[in-house]
Amino acid sequence: MNERKEFLFVAILSIAVSGIALADSFPNTNLNNDSTENFYDFAIFANNWQQTGTGLAGDFDDSNAVDIDDLTMFCWFWLSQYSQYQQCQGTGTDLDSDGIIAFEDFAKFADNWLLMGTGLTGDFDTSNSVDCNDLSIFADCWLKGNRPEGIWEQFKTALRNDDLDMALTFIADSAKEQYTDALTQLRPYFQNMVAGMGDLVLISIDADRAKYEMRHDEGGGVVSSFPVYFSKNEKGEWKIYCF
C-alpha cells in the first residue's frame, strides 16, 4: 500500500472503529458548525493533533492538549447527522452493490484516491478526480445500507440524535406500537442506551428472517449478549422486530 492510500486508510479506520462510551457531558465536535461531523471537522481536528495550549479547536475535554481522549470523543460523534441509504445509493457510494457502504466499497474507492480522469470509480461528484469532496460524500454514507447491519447502525444513529420518529422507521410495523411506548419511556437514556449497543454477530438468516447477537464488552473479560431479530416487510426492506 503506497503512502497516500495508507494515510487514507488509517484516517477512516481510526474513525470507523470506534464505539467507546462518553461521560455525561457532550462536547461540540462539529468544529465547522455545519450540523454534520465529518471529514471537514476531521481536517480541523487533525491540524491541532498533539498540540498543547488553551482554546485549541479539538480539545474537547479542556485538557489543554489535543490527544487520544479528544479523538475518542470525536469518534463517538462521527457522522452523527445521518443520511438514508436510498440517498447514498443515489450518489453511487455502494460501489459493490451489496446493500451497505462499508470497507469493500472503501477498498474500491481508495484504489483511485487522488487519480484524475473520466469515469473513475469513486468520483461521486463527477469532477474528474477522486478527492476530498468525494471522500466527504463517501463518509456521509458510511455503514448506511439496507442489510440488517446497516439498518441497525441507522437505528443507533437516530437514537444518538434523540430522533425518536426516525428511529421508529427502522422498526417492523408489527412491533412499532410496542417499541413506540418503550422508546418513549427510555428517551432520557438514549445516549447510555446506544453506548451499550455492541457489535452485531450473525447467527442465522434466510429469505425474510435474520437473527443476530448484539455483543457488548462489559470489561474485565465479561461480554454480554442479547438477540436481535430482523424481518423483511412487503417492500423487501429489513426492519427490526425484536431486540
Short mmCIF file of C-alpha atoms in Angstrom, two decimals:
data_model
loop_
_atom_site.label_atom_id
_atom_site.label_comp_id
_atom_site.label_asym_id
_atom_site.label_seq_id
_atom_site.Cartn_x
_atom_site.Cartn_y
_atom_site.Cartn_z
CA MET A 1 0.00 0.00 0.00
CA ASN A 2 1.54 3.34 -1.04
CA GLU A 3 1.69 6.34 1.31
CA ARG A 4 -1.39 8.20 0.04
CA LYS A 5 -3.61 5.13 0.39
CA GLU A 6 -2.05 4.24 3.73
CA PHE A 7 -2.87 7.66 5.18
CA LEU A 8 -6.43 7.49 3.83
CA PHE A 9 -6.91 4.03 5.29
CA VAL A 10 -5.57 4.98 8.73
CA ALA A 11 -7.74 8.10 8.86
CA ILE A 12 -11.02 6.38 8.10
CA LEU A 13 -10.14 3.28 10.14
CA SER A 14 -9.44 5.39 13.21
CA ILE A 15 -12.89 6.93 12.90
CA ALA A 16 -14.86 3.87 11.86
CA VAL A 17 -13.55 1.51 14.52
CA SER A 18 -14.95 3.44 17.45
CA GLY A 19 -17.63 2.76 20.00
CA ILE A 20 -16.42 3.94 23.36
CA ALA A 21 -19.00 5.46 25.69
CA LEU A 22 -18.55 9.01 26.86
CA ALA A 23 -19.24 10.55 30.21
CA ASP A 24 -22.32 12.62 30.99
CA SER A 25 -21.25 15.83 29.20
CA PHE A 26 -21.27 16.01 25.39
CA PRO A 27 -18.86 18.43 23.68
CA ASN A 28 -19.47 20.21 20.38
CA THR A 29 -17.35 18.17 17.99
CA ASN A 30 -18.91 19.78 14.92
CA LEU A 31 -15.97 22.13 14.53
CA ASN A 32 -17.16 23.99 11.43
CA ASN A 33 -20.77 24.21 12.66
CA ASP A 34 -22.34 22.77 9.50
CA SER A 35 -24.59 20.36 11.50
CA THR A 36 -22.67 17.23 10.44
CA GLU A 37 -19.48 15.90 11.99
CA ASN A 38 -17.48 14.68 9.03
CA PHE A 39 -14.10 14.99 7.31
CA TYR A 40 -14.25 18.78 7.25
CA ASP A 41 -14.25 18.68 11.06
CA PHE A 42 -11.59 15.96 10.99
CA ALA A 43 -9.32 18.28 8.98
CA ILE A 44 -9.65 20.97 11.65
CA PHE A 45 -9.11 18.42 14.39
CA ALA A 46 -6.06 16.88 12.69
CA ASN A 47 -4.45 20.30 12.27
CA ASN A 48 -4.15 20.57 16.08
CA TRP A 49 -3.31 16.91 16.75
CA GLN A 50 -0.89 16.59 19.71
CA GLN A 51 -0.67 20.36 20.08
CA THR A 52 -0.82 21.89 23.56
CA GLY A 53 -2.25 25.20 24.71
CA THR A 54 -5.51 26.88 25.63
CA GLY A 55 -8.54 27.25 23.38
CA LEU A 56 -7.42 24.68 20.81
CA ALA A 57 -10.03 23.50 18.31
CA GLY A 58 -10.38 19.81 19.04
CA ASP A 59 -9.55 19.99 22.76
CA PHE A 60 -12.98 18.67 23.69
CA ASP A 61 -12.12 17.75 27.29
CA ASP A 62 -10.41 21.11 28.02
CA SER A 63 -7.15 19.41 28.99
CA ASN A 64 -5.09 21.98 27.05
CA ALA A 65 -3.96 19.24 24.67
CA VAL A 66 -5.47 17.61 21.58
CA ASP A 67 -4.83 13.95 22.29
CA ILE A 68 -6.25 10.42 22.24
CA ASP A 69 -9.00 11.34 24.72
CA ASP A 70 -10.27 14.00 22.34
CA LEU A 71 -10.06 11.55 19.43
CA THR A 72 -12.28 9.16 21.40
CA MET A 73 -14.89 11.89 21.79
CA PHE A 74 -14.61 12.84 18.12
CA CYS A 75 -15.10 9.23 17.02
CA TRP A 76 -18.17 8.81 19.19
CA PHE A 77 -20.00 11.60 17.35
CA TRP A 78 -18.69 10.72 13.88
CA LEU A 79 -21.39 11.17 11.22
CA SER A 80 -24.00 11.94 13.86
CA GLN A 81 -26.03 13.67 11.16
CA TYR A 82 -27.17 10.68 9.12
CA SER A 83 -28.49 10.17 5.63
CA GLN A 84 -30.69 7.37 4.37
CA TYR A 85 -29.27 4.53 2.33
CA GLN A 86 -31.60 5.43 -0.51
CA GLN A 87 -29.94 8.85 -0.72
CA CYS A 88 -26.49 7.29 -0.51
CA GLN A 89 -27.44 4.78 -3.19
CA GLY A 90 -28.26 7.72 -5.43
CA THR A 91 -24.70 9.04 -5.07
CA GLY A 92 -23.30 5.69 -6.19
CA THR A 93 -21.34 5.09 -2.98
CA ASP A 94 -22.39 1.43 -2.71
CA LEU A 95 -19.64 0.51 -5.15
CA ASP A 96 -20.07 -3.26 -4.91
CA SER A 97 -23.90 -3.08 -4.81
CA ASP A 98 -24.15 -5.37 -1.79
CA GLY A 99 -26.60 -3.17 0.12
CA ILE A 100 -24.23 -1.50 2.57
CA ILE A 101 -21.48 1.12 2.31
CA ALA A 102 -18.52 -0.47 4.09
CA PHE A 103 -14.87 -1.49 3.73
CA GLU A 104 -15.43 -3.42 0.50
CA ASP A 105 -16.55 -0.14 -1.10
CA PHE A 106 -13.73 1.74 0.61
CA ALA A 107 -11.18 -0.60 -1.00
CA LYS A 108 -12.52 0.29 -4.45
CA PHE A 109 -12.63 3.98 -3.56
CA ALA A 110 -9.08 4.03 -2.17
CA ASP A 111 -7.73 2.37 -5.31
CA ASN A 112 -8.45 5.59 -7.25
CA TRP A 113 -7.61 8.09 -4.48
CA LEU A 114 -6.21 11.34 -5.97
CA LEU A 115 -6.34 9.99 -9.53
CA MET A 116 -7.71 12.17 -12.32
CA GLY A 117 -9.70 11.21 -15.38
CA THR A 118 -13.20 10.48 -16.62
CA GLY A 119 -15.43 7.69 -15.35
CA LEU A 120 -13.33 6.97 -12.25
CA THR A 121 -14.87 4.70 -9.60
CA GLY A 122 -15.23 6.91 -6.51
CA ASP A 123 -15.65 10.19 -8.41
CA PHE A 124 -19.07 10.74 -6.89
CA ASP A 125 -19.32 14.42 -7.79
CA THR A 126 -18.16 13.79 -11.40
CA SER A 127 -15.33 16.33 -11.10
CA ASN A 128 -12.93 14.02 -12.96
CA SER A 129 -10.87 13.45 -9.83
CA VAL A 130 -11.23 11.32 -6.70
CA ASP A 131 -10.55 13.80 -3.93
CA CYS A 132 -11.63 15.11 -0.53
CA ASN A 133 -15.07 16.13 -1.80
CA ASP A 134 -15.71 12.53 -2.85
CA LEU A 135 -14.34 11.30 0.47
CA SER A 136 -16.81 13.54 2.30
CA ILE A 137 -19.70 12.10 0.26
CA PHE A 138 -18.47 8.58 0.96
CA ALA A 139 -18.04 9.24 4.69
CA ASP A 140 -21.57 10.66 4.99
CA CYS A 141 -22.87 7.30 3.74
CA TRP A 142 -20.57 5.11 5.84
CA LEU A 143 -22.35 2.00 7.18
CA LYS A 144 -25.66 3.05 5.67
CA GLY A 145 -27.39 0.16 3.98
CA ASN A 146 -30.48 -1.95 3.53
CA ARG A 147 -28.90 -5.04 5.08
CA PRO A 148 -29.68 -5.72 8.75
CA GLU A 149 -26.29 -4.37 9.86
CA GLY A 150 -26.95 -1.08 8.07
CA ILE A 151 -30.46 -0.80 9.48
CA TRP A 152 -29.07 -1.38 12.97
CA GLU A 153 -26.42 1.34 12.57
CA GLN A 154 -29.00 3.84 11.29
CA PHE A 155 -31.31 2.96 14.18
CA LYS A 156 -28.49 3.61 16.67
CA THR A 157 -27.65 6.91 14.99
CA ALA A 158 -31.27 8.05 15.23
CA LEU A 159 -31.30 7.23 18.95
CA ARG A 160 -27.99 9.02 19.46
CA ASN A 161 -29.50 12.10 17.80
CA ASP A 162 -32.63 11.84 20.00
CA ASP A 163 -34.73 11.41 16.85
CA LEU A 164 -37.45 9.04 18.02
CA ASP A 165 -39.56 9.37 14.87
CA MET A 166 -36.61 8.39 12.69
CA ALA A 167 -35.66 5.51 14.98
CA LEU A 168 -39.16 4.07 14.68
CA THR A 169 -38.87 3.92 10.88
CA PHE A 170 -36.41 1.05 11.36
CA ILE A 171 -38.87 -0.95 13.49
CA ALA A 172 -41.19 -3.53 11.90
CA ASP A 173 -44.83 -2.43 11.68
CA SER A 174 -45.93 -5.38 13.81
CA ALA A 175 -43.71 -4.21 16.67
CA LYS A 176 -43.96 -0.43 16.21
CA GLU A 177 -46.65 0.21 18.81
CA GLN A 178 -44.76 -1.76 21.45
CA TYR A 179 -41.45 -0.02 20.74
CA THR A 180 -43.06 3.42 20.48
CA ASP A 181 -44.15 3.08 24.09
CA ALA A 182 -40.86 1.53 25.24
CA LEU A 183 -38.59 4.02 23.49
CA THR A 184 -40.68 6.97 24.67
CA GLN A 185 -40.06 5.81 28.24
CA LEU A 186 -36.35 5.28 27.54
CA ARG A 187 -35.81 8.56 25.70
CA PRO A 188 -33.93 10.32 28.53
CA TYR A 189 -31.40 7.46 28.45
CA PHE A 190 -30.79 7.18 24.69
CA GLN A 191 -27.10 8.13 24.92
CA ASN A 192 -26.34 5.47 27.53
CA MET A 193 -28.52 3.01 25.65
CA VAL A 194 -26.56 3.46 22.41
CA ALA A 195 -23.28 3.19 24.29
CA GLY A 196 -24.33 -0.28 25.42
CA MET A 197 -25.33 -1.45 21.93
CA GLY A 198 -22.38 -3.53 20.85
CA ASP A 199 -21.45 -5.25 17.61
CA LEU A 200 -23.88 -7.47 15.75
CA VAL A 201 -22.85 -11.07 15.07
CA LEU A 202 -24.90 -13.04 12.55
CA ILE A 203 -26.46 -16.24 13.92
CA SER A 204 -28.83 -17.25 11.11
CA ILE A 205 -30.52 -15.71 8.08
CA ASP A 206 -32.97 -16.79 5.40
CA ALA A 207 -35.12 -15.04 2.80
CA ASP A 208 -37.15 -12.90 5.20
CA ARG A 209 -35.84 -13.53 8.74
CA ALA A 210 -32.48 -12.87 10.37
CA LYS A 211 -31.15 -13.45 13.87
CA TYR A 212 -28.11 -11.66 15.25
CA GLU A 213 -26.44 -11.39 18.64
CA MET A 214 -25.62 -7.96 19.99
CA ARG A 215 -22.40 -8.33 21.97
CA HIS A 216 -21.03 -5.72 24.33
CA ASP A 217 -17.73 -5.81 26.20
CA GLU A 218 -18.54 -5.01 29.81
CA GLY A 219 -14.87 -5.03 30.82
CA GLY A 220 -12.96 -7.44 32.99
CA GLY A 221 -13.37 -10.19 30.43
CA VAL A 222 -17.18 -10.09 30.62
CA VAL A 223 -19.11 -9.95 27.35
CA SER A 224 -22.89 -9.62 27.45
CA SER A 225 -25.03 -10.73 24.52
CA PHE A 226 -28.65 -10.22 23.52
CA PRO A 227 -30.60 -11.49 20.50
CA VAL A 228 -31.69 -9.06 17.79
CA TYR A 229 -34.26 -10.20 15.22
CA PHE A 230 -34.98 -8.68 11.81
CA SER A 231 -37.76 -9.35 9.30
CA LYS A 232 -38.41 -8.19 5.76
CA ASN A 233 -41.54 -6.21 5.01
CA GLU A 234 -43.65 -6.40 1.84
CA LYS A 235 -41.25 -4.00 0.11
CA GLY A 236 -38.31 -6.28 0.81
CA GLU A 237 -36.83 -3.90 3.42
CA TRP A 238 -35.19 -5.26 6.58
CA LYS A 239 -36.75 -4.00 9.80
CA ILE A 240 -36.02 -4.66 13.48
CA TYR A 241 -38.84 -6.59 15.14
CA CYS A 242 -37.27 -7.65 18.43
CA PHE A 243 -34.20 -6.68 20.44
#
